[in-house]
PDB file of C-alpha atoms in Angstrom:
ATOM      1  CA  MET O 532      98.200 -93.308 124.789  1.00 49.00           C
ATOM      2  CA  THR O 533     100.673 -91.270 122.769  1.00 55.00           C
ATOM      3  CA  SER O 534      99.188 -87.949 121.744  1.00 86.00           C
ATOM      4  CA  THR O 535      98.555 -87.175 118.091  1.00 89.00           C
ATOM      5  CA  LEU O 536     100.987 -84.259 118.173  1.00 92.00           C
ATOM      6  CA  GLU O 537     103.726 -86.433 119.627  1.00 93.00           C
ATOM      7  CA  ILE O 538     103.207 -89.074 116.920  1.00 92.00           C
ATOM      8  CA  ILE O 539     103.449 -86.398 114.237  1.00 94.00           C
ATOM      9  CA  LYS O 540     106.629 -84.943 115.732  1.00 94.00           C
ATOM     10  CA  THR O 541     108.364 -88.311 116.063  1.00 94.00           C
ATOM     11  CA  SER O 542     107.257 -89.474 112.612  1.00 95.00           C
ATOM     12  CA  LEU O 543     108.240 -86.442 110.558  1.00 96.00           C
ATOM     13  CA  TRP O 544     111.932 -87.255 110.250  1.00 96.00           C
ATOM     14  CA  PRO O 545     111.664 -91.060 109.737  1.00 96.00           C
ATOM     15  CA  LEU O 546     109.198 -90.483 106.900  1.00 97.00           C
ATOM     16  CA  LEU O 547     111.283 -87.720 105.325  1.00 96.00           C
ATOM     17  CA  SER O 548     114.438 -89.789 105.708  1.00 96.00           C
ATOM     18  CA  ALA O 549     112.792 -92.738 103.941  1.00 97.00           C
ATOM     19  CA  LEU O 550     111.652 -90.408 101.176  1.00 96.00           C
ATOM     20  CA  LEU O 551     115.142 -88.980 100.649  1.00 96.00           C
ATOM     21  CA  THR O 552     117.217 -92.123 101.127  1.00 96.00           C
ATOM     22  CA  MET O 553     115.042 -94.750  99.444  1.00 96.00           C
ATOM     23  CA  THR O 554     112.028 -93.398  97.527  1.00 96.00           C
ATOM     24  CA  LEU O 555     113.954 -90.674  95.704  1.00 96.00           C
ATOM     25  CA  PRO O 556     117.025 -92.780  94.751  1.00 97.00           C
ATOM     26  CA  LEU O 557     114.764 -95.603  93.593  1.00 97.00           C
ATOM     27  CA  THR O 558     112.826 -93.133  91.449  1.00 97.00           C
ATOM     28  CA  LEU O 559     115.884 -91.432  89.954  1.00 97.00           C
ATOM     29  CA  ILE O 560     117.777 -94.619  89.110  1.00 98.00           C
ATOM     30  CA  SER O 561     114.701 -96.270  87.609  1.00 98.00           C
ATOM     31  CA  PHE O 562     113.780 -93.181  85.602  1.00 98.00           C
ATOM     32  CA  VAL O 563     117.254 -92.666  84.122  1.00 98.00           C
ATOM     33  CA  LEU O 564     117.466 -96.323  83.085  1.00 98.00           C
ATOM     34  CA  GLY O 565     113.877 -96.189  81.861  1.00 98.00           C
ATOM     35  CA  ILE O 566     114.541 -93.151  79.660  1.00 97.00           C
ATOM     36  CA  ILE O 567     117.591 -94.802  78.105  1.00 97.00           C
ATOM     37  CA  LEU O 568     115.494 -97.884  77.380  1.00 98.00           C
ATOM     38  CA  ALA O 569     112.648 -95.688  76.093  1.00 97.00           C
ATOM     39  CA  LEU O 570     114.936 -93.949  73.605  1.00 94.00           C
ATOM     40  CA  ILE O 571     116.282 -97.269  72.341  1.00 96.00           C
ATOM     41  CA  THR O 572     112.734 -98.623  72.074  1.00 97.00           C
ATOM     42  CA  ALA O 573     111.412 -95.566  70.245  1.00 95.00           C
ATOM     43  CA  LEU O 574     114.255 -95.643  67.706  1.00 92.00           C
ATOM     44  CA  ALA O 575     113.849 -99.398  67.237  1.00 95.00           C
ATOM     45  CA  ARG O 576     110.136 -99.038  66.574  1.00 95.00           C
ATOM     46  CA  LEU O 577     110.835 -96.333  63.998  1.00 91.00           C
ATOM     47  CA  SER O 578     113.511 -98.359  62.251  1.00 89.00           C
ATOM     48  CA  LYS O 579     113.010-100.270  59.002  1.00 89.00           C
ATOM     49  CA  ASN O 580     114.029-103.548  60.620  1.00 92.00           C
ATOM     50  CA  SER O 581     110.765-105.471  60.964  1.00 93.00           C
ATOM     51  CA  LEU O 582     112.175-108.006  63.439  1.00 95.00           C
ATOM     52  CA  LEU O 583     113.494-105.249  65.708  1.00 95.00           C
ATOM     53  CA  LYS O 584     110.182-103.388  65.499  1.00 95.00           C
ATOM     54  CA  SER O 585     108.257-106.555  66.385  1.00 96.00           C
ATOM     55  CA  ILE O 586     110.444-107.361  69.411  1.00 96.00           C
ATOM     56  CA  PHE O 587     110.094-103.902  70.914  1.00 97.00           C
ATOM     57  CA  PHE O 588     106.396-103.742  70.034  1.00 97.00           C
ATOM     58  CA  VAL O 589     105.821-106.891  72.100  1.00 97.00           C
ATOM     59  CA  TYR O 590     107.849-105.424  74.974  1.00 98.00           C
ATOM     60  CA  VAL O 591     105.762-102.229  75.028  1.00 97.00           C
ATOM     61  CA  TRP O 592     102.536-104.195  74.599  1.00 98.00           C
ATOM     62  CA  ILE O 593     103.291-106.421  77.600  1.00 97.00           C
ATOM     63  CA  PHE O 594     104.441-103.719  80.013  1.00 98.00           C
ATOM     64  CA  ARG O 595     101.687-101.253  79.118  1.00 97.00           C
ATOM     65  CA  GLY O 596      99.047-103.959  79.239  1.00 97.00           C
ATOM     66  CA  THR O 597      99.790-105.515  82.634  1.00 98.00           C
ATOM     67  CA  PRO O 598      99.630-104.010  86.149  1.00 97.00           C
ATOM     68  CA  LEU O 599     102.876-102.699  87.609  1.00 97.00           C
ATOM     69  CA  LEU O 600     102.298-104.612  90.845  1.00 97.00           C
ATOM     70  CA  VAL O 601     101.985-107.884  88.936  1.00 98.00           C
ATOM     71  CA  GLN O 602     105.216-107.116  87.071  1.00 98.00           C
ATOM     72  CA  LEU O 603     106.942-106.411  90.384  1.00 98.00           C
ATOM     73  CA  PHE O 604     105.772-109.717  91.862  1.00 98.00           C
ATOM     74  CA  ILE O 605     106.859-111.678  88.788  1.00 98.00           C
ATOM     75  CA  VAL O 606     110.383-110.228  88.950  1.00 98.00           C
ATOM     76  CA  PHE O 607     110.840-110.540  92.723  1.00 97.00           C
ATOM     77  CA  PHE O 608     108.778-113.596  93.666  1.00 97.00           C
ATOM     78  CA  GLY O 609     108.498-115.393  90.311  1.00 97.00           C
ATOM     79  CA  LEU O 610     112.009-115.357  88.850  1.00 97.00           C
ATOM     80  CA  PRO O 611     113.577-117.294  91.772  1.00 96.00           C
ATOM     81  CA  SER O 612     111.550-120.312  90.633  1.00 96.00           C
ATOM     82  CA  VAL O 613     113.641-120.358  87.436  1.00 96.00           C
ATOM     83  CA  GLY O 614     116.907-119.750  89.264  1.00 95.00           C
ATOM     84  CA  ILE O 615     117.087-115.964  89.048  1.00 96.00           C
ATOM     85  CA  GLN O 616     117.409-114.555  92.563  1.00 95.00           C
ATOM     86  CA  LEU O 617     117.351-110.756  92.923  1.00 96.00           C
ATOM     87  CA  ASP O 618     117.459-108.568  96.011  1.00 96.00           C
ATOM     88  CA  ALA O 619     114.434-106.339  96.546  1.00 97.00           C
ATOM     89  CA  PHE O 620     116.034-103.070  95.424  1.00 97.00           C
ATOM     90  CA  THR O 621     117.433-104.570  92.214  1.00 97.00           C
ATOM     91  CA  ALA O 622     114.092-106.208  91.419  1.00 98.00           C
ATOM     92  CA  ALA O 623     112.299-102.900  91.950  1.00 98.00           C
ATOM     93  CA  VAL O 624     114.749-100.961  89.767  1.00 98.00           C
ATOM     94  CA  ILE O 625     114.468-103.508  86.957  1.00 98.00           C
ATOM     95  CA  THR O 626     110.672-103.535  87.089  1.00 98.00           C
ATOM     96  CA  PHE O 627     110.224 -99.778  87.355  1.00 98.00           C
ATOM     97  CA  SER O 628     112.784 -99.180  84.591  1.00 98.00           C
ATOM     98  CA  LEU O 629     111.094-101.606  82.218  1.00 98.00           C
ATOM     99  CA  ASN O 630     107.669-100.158  82.974  1.00 98.00           C
ATOM    100  CA  THR O 631     108.849 -96.563  82.588  1.00 98.00           C
ATOM    101  CA  GLY O 632     110.698 -97.440  79.389  1.00 98.00           C
ATOM    102  CA  ALA O 633     107.543 -98.862  77.833  1.00 97.00           C
ATOM    103  CA  TYR O 634     105.409 -95.810  78.623  1.00 97.00           C
ATOM    104  CA  ALA O 635     108.080 -93.188  77.945  1.00 97.00           C
ATOM    105  CA  SER O 636     108.996 -94.778  74.609  1.00 96.00           C
ATOM    106  CA  GLU O 637     105.553 -93.883  73.285  1.00 95.00           C
ATOM    107  CA  SER O 638     106.053 -90.243  74.295  1.00 94.00           C
ATOM    108  CA  ILE O 639     109.463 -90.147  72.598  1.00 94.00           C
ATOM    109  CA  ARG O 640     108.227 -91.969  69.506  1.00 94.00           C
ATOM    110  CA  SER O 641     105.295 -89.582  69.153  1.00 92.00           C
ATOM    111  CA  ALA O 642     107.619 -86.615  69.573  1.00 91.00           C
ATOM    112  CA  LEU O 643     109.947 -87.915  66.845  1.00 88.00           C
ATOM    113  CA  LEU O 644     107.007 -88.535  64.512  1.00 89.00           C
ATOM    114  CA  ALA O 645     105.809 -84.971  65.105  1.00 88.00           C
ATOM    115  CA  ILE O 646     108.914 -83.544  63.393  1.00 84.00           C
ATOM    116  CA  PRO O 647     108.001 -82.671  59.766  1.00 82.00           C
ATOM    117  CA  LYS O 648     109.587 -85.028  57.235  1.00 79.00           C
ATOM    118  CA  GLY O 649     110.712 -82.038  55.227  1.00 79.00           C
ATOM    119  CA  GLN O 650     113.314 -81.282  57.872  1.00 79.00           C
ATOM    120  CA  TYR O 651     114.847 -84.729  57.464  1.00 72.00           C
ATOM    121  CA  GLU O 652     114.962 -84.299  53.702  1.00 76.00           C
ATOM    122  CA  SER O 653     116.461 -80.824  53.921  1.00 80.00           C
ATOM    123  CA  ALA O 654     119.160 -81.951  56.351  1.00 77.00           C
ATOM    124  CA  ALA O 655     119.969 -84.977  54.218  1.00 78.00           C
ATOM    125  CA  SER O 656     120.253 -82.797  51.114  1.00 81.00           C
ATOM    126  CA  LEU O 657     122.881 -80.744  52.954  1.00 79.00           C
ATOM    127  CA  GLY O 658     124.961 -83.873  53.390  1.00 80.00           C
ATOM    128  CA  MET O 659     124.195 -84.563  57.051  1.00 82.00           C
ATOM    129  CA  SER O 660     124.386 -88.176  58.216  1.00 79.00           C
ATOM    130  CA  PRO O 661     121.417 -89.859  59.959  1.00 75.00           C
ATOM    131  CA  ARG O 662     123.292 -89.526  63.266  1.00 77.00           C
ATOM    132  CA  GLN O 663     123.847 -85.790  62.727  1.00 79.00           C
ATOM    133  CA  ILE O 664     120.208 -85.324  61.745  1.00 77.00           C
ATOM    134  CA  LEU O 665     119.094 -87.092  64.918  1.00 74.00           C
ATOM    135  CA  PHE O 666     121.251 -85.140  67.361  1.00 76.00           C
ATOM    136  CA  ARG O 667     121.294 -81.743  65.647  1.00 79.00           C
ATOM    137  CA  ILE O 668     117.835 -81.489  64.120  1.00 80.00           C
ATOM    138  CA  THR O 669     115.425 -84.064  65.474  1.00 81.00           C
ATOM    139  CA  ALA O 670     116.392 -84.577  69.117  1.00 77.00           C
ATOM    140  CA  PRO O 671     116.286 -80.909  70.263  1.00 80.00           C
ATOM    141  CA  GLN O 672     112.809 -80.423  68.811  1.00 85.00           C
ATOM    142  CA  ALA O 673     111.541 -83.798  69.995  1.00 84.00           C
ATOM    143  CA  PHE O 674     112.770 -83.063  73.517  1.00 85.00           C
ATOM    144  CA  LYS O 675     110.580 -79.959  73.730  1.00 86.00           C
ATOM    145  CA  ILE O 676     107.554 -81.945  72.572  1.00 89.00           C
ATOM    146  CA  ALA O 677     108.249 -84.907  74.855  1.00 90.00           C
ATOM    147  CA  LEU O 678     109.094 -82.903  78.001  1.00 89.00           C
ATOM    148  CA  PRO O 679     105.526 -82.599  79.412  1.00 90.00           C
ATOM    149  CA  PRO O 680     104.617 -86.308  79.054  1.00 93.00           C
ATOM    150  CA  LEU O 681     108.043 -87.418  80.291  1.00 94.00           C
ATOM    151  CA  SER O 682     107.686 -85.131  83.312  1.00 93.00           C
ATOM    152  CA  ASN O 683     104.334 -86.758  83.995  1.00 94.00           C
ATOM    153  CA  ASN O 684     106.002 -90.177  83.731  1.00 95.00           C
ATOM    154  CA  PHE O 685     108.533 -89.108  86.360  1.00 96.00           C
ATOM    155  CA  ILE O 686     105.866 -87.800  88.742  1.00 96.00           C
ATOM    156  CA  SER O 687     103.857 -91.001  88.301  1.00 96.00           C
ATOM    157  CA  LEU O 688     106.956 -93.048  89.036  1.00 97.00           C
ATOM    158  CA  VAL O 689     107.510 -91.173  92.306  1.00 97.00           C
ATOM    159  CA  LYS O 690     104.088 -92.333  93.455  1.00 96.00           C
ATOM    160  CA  ASP O 691     104.418 -95.818  91.964  1.00 97.00           C
ATOM    161  CA  THR O 692     107.501 -96.517  94.087  1.00 96.00           C
ATOM    162  CA  SER O 693     105.127 -96.978  97.031  1.00 96.00           C
ATOM    163  CA  LEU O 694     104.447-100.415  95.525  1.00 97.00           C
ATOM    164  CA  ALA O 695     108.018-101.364  96.416  1.00 97.00           C
ATOM    165  CA  SER O 696     106.853-101.782 100.005  1.00 96.00           C
ATOM    166  CA  SER O 697     105.086-104.959  98.846  1.00 96.00           C
ATOM    167  CA  ILE O 698     108.479-106.599  98.237  1.00 96.00           C
ATOM    168  CA  THR O 699     109.967-105.481 101.591  1.00 94.00           C
ATOM    169  CA  ILE O 700     111.693-102.255 100.508  1.00 96.00           C
ATOM    170  CA  VAL O 701     111.591 -99.803 103.410  1.00 95.00           C
ATOM    171  CA  GLU O 702     110.595 -96.656 101.532  1.00 96.00           C
ATOM    172  CA  ILE O 703     108.266 -93.968 102.890  1.00 97.00           C
ATOM    173  CA  PHE O 704     105.094 -96.058 102.735  1.00 96.00           C
ATOM    174  CA  MET O 705     106.644 -99.086 104.432  1.00 96.00           C
ATOM    175  CA  THR O 706     108.045 -96.767 107.105  1.00 97.00           C
ATOM    176  CA  ALA O 707     104.561 -95.382 107.707  1.00 97.00           C
ATOM    177  CA  GLN O 708     103.156 -98.918 107.948  1.00 96.00           C
ATOM    178  CA  ARG O 709     105.682 -99.816 110.630  1.00 96.00           C
ATOM    179  CA  ILE O 710     104.971 -96.685 112.660  1.00 96.00           C
ATOM    180  CA  ALA O 711     101.218 -97.204 112.294  1.00 95.00           C
ATOM    181  CA  ALA O 712     101.606-100.773 113.600  1.00 94.00           C
ATOM    182  CA  ARG O 713     103.222 -99.398 116.776  1.00 93.00           C
ATOM    183  CA  THR O 714     100.966 -96.379 117.325  1.00 92.00           C
ATOM    184  CA  TYR O 715      97.636 -97.755 116.052  1.00 91.00           C
ATOM    185  CA  GLU O 716      97.135 -94.539 114.073  1.00 93.00           C
ATOM    186  CA  PRO O 717      96.939 -95.669 110.426  1.00 95.00           C
ATOM    187  CA  LEU O 718      94.780 -92.727 109.321  1.00 96.00           C
ATOM    188  CA  LEU O 719      97.243 -90.219 110.707  1.00 96.00           C
ATOM    189  CA  LEU O 720     100.358 -91.922 109.321  1.00 96.00           C
ATOM    190  CA  TYR O 721      98.964 -92.597 105.869  1.00 97.00           C
ATOM    191  CA  SER O 722      97.682 -89.027 105.699  1.00 97.00           C
ATOM    192  CA  MET O 723     101.200 -87.821 106.494  1.00 97.00           C
ATOM    193  CA  VAL O 724     102.571 -89.986 103.691  1.00 97.00           C
ATOM    194  CA  ALA O 725      99.978 -88.574 101.321  1.00 97.00           C
ATOM    195  CA  LEU O 726     100.994 -85.049 102.344  1.00 97.00           C
ATOM    196  CA  TYR O 727     104.681 -85.796 101.711  1.00 97.00           C
ATOM    197  CA  TYR O 728     103.866 -87.139  98.259  1.00 97.00           C
ATOM    198  CA  LEU O 729     101.598 -84.180  97.553  1.00 97.00           C
ATOM    199  CA  LEU O 730     104.230 -81.618  98.519  1.00 96.00           C
ATOM    200  CA  PHE O 731     107.004 -83.379  96.628  1.00 95.00           C
ATOM    201  CA  CYS O 732     104.909 -83.819  93.484  1.00 96.00           C
ATOM    202  CA  THR O 733     103.791 -80.187  93.703  1.00 96.00           C
ATOM    203  CA  LEU O 734     107.464 -79.179  93.722  1.00 96.00           C
ATOM    204  CA  LEU O 735     108.089 -81.377  90.685  1.00 94.00           C
ATOM    205  CA  ASN O 736     105.102 -79.822  88.905  1.00 94.00           C
ATOM    206  CA  PHE O 737     106.541 -76.368  89.596  1.00 94.00           C
ATOM    207  CA  ILE O 738     109.944 -77.390  88.204  1.00 92.00           C
ATOM    208  CA  GLN O 739     108.228 -78.850  85.148  1.00 90.00           C
ATOM    209  CA  SER O 740     106.319 -75.618  84.503  1.00 89.00           C
ATOM    210  CA  GLN O 741     109.518 -73.571  84.796  1.00 89.00           C
ATOM    211  CA  LEU O 742     111.341 -75.828  82.338  1.00 85.00           C
ATOM    212  CA  GLU O 743     108.463 -75.589  79.889  1.00 80.00           C
ATOM    213  CA  LYS O 744     108.533 -71.784  80.098  1.00 80.00           C
ATOM    214  CA  LYS O 745     112.265 -71.750  79.346  1.00 78.00           C
ATOM    215  CA  MET O 746     111.673 -74.054  76.393  1.00 72.00           C
ATOM    216  CA  VAL O 747     109.065 -71.694  75.001  1.00 62.00           C
ATOM    217  CA  TYR O 748     111.031 -68.520  75.498  1.00 56.00           C
TER     218      TYR O 748
END
């Protein structure tokens, strides 16, 4: 029987490698696309176009009201039945991006609504266009307000990527499952995965706190 120490030693790099080469890229790509979608959604829901507002309201309502795992299964296992075949990584990126966009859009929308209307009126009276008001006045202030919730969205997404193992993506959790199947040490392997997530998310929390301090000062 392989000793516990030997299993730990031989598992450290495969788990870290999976974290760096699959979990992290999946998180970053999905988050960037999700934030772009979130900004579009937030602006659409604040627009005066009722049709646009309704479309994006339904989008947010659906993705905030259904489980992420169900969304992932619909995209990967369900869409092929209507002729849309996606590889696992693409399906995961699409699902995570749409889910992140729905949640993050509420943070951005709330941040934009928190800017006093007087600032819009003052900027407009100075002859600034809506685009100039957005990028010079509104966006910098809204970013400071939205940073904490958006950082939380990113940290949550890091952990949510473990669901990608359910559609055959070999990220850190799937890697641990495979090693556990060979060593018969599920408690040890899953505890190691939990520790990796804990350390990585702790680092992200530290970075978030440092960014918030710079924003304040």
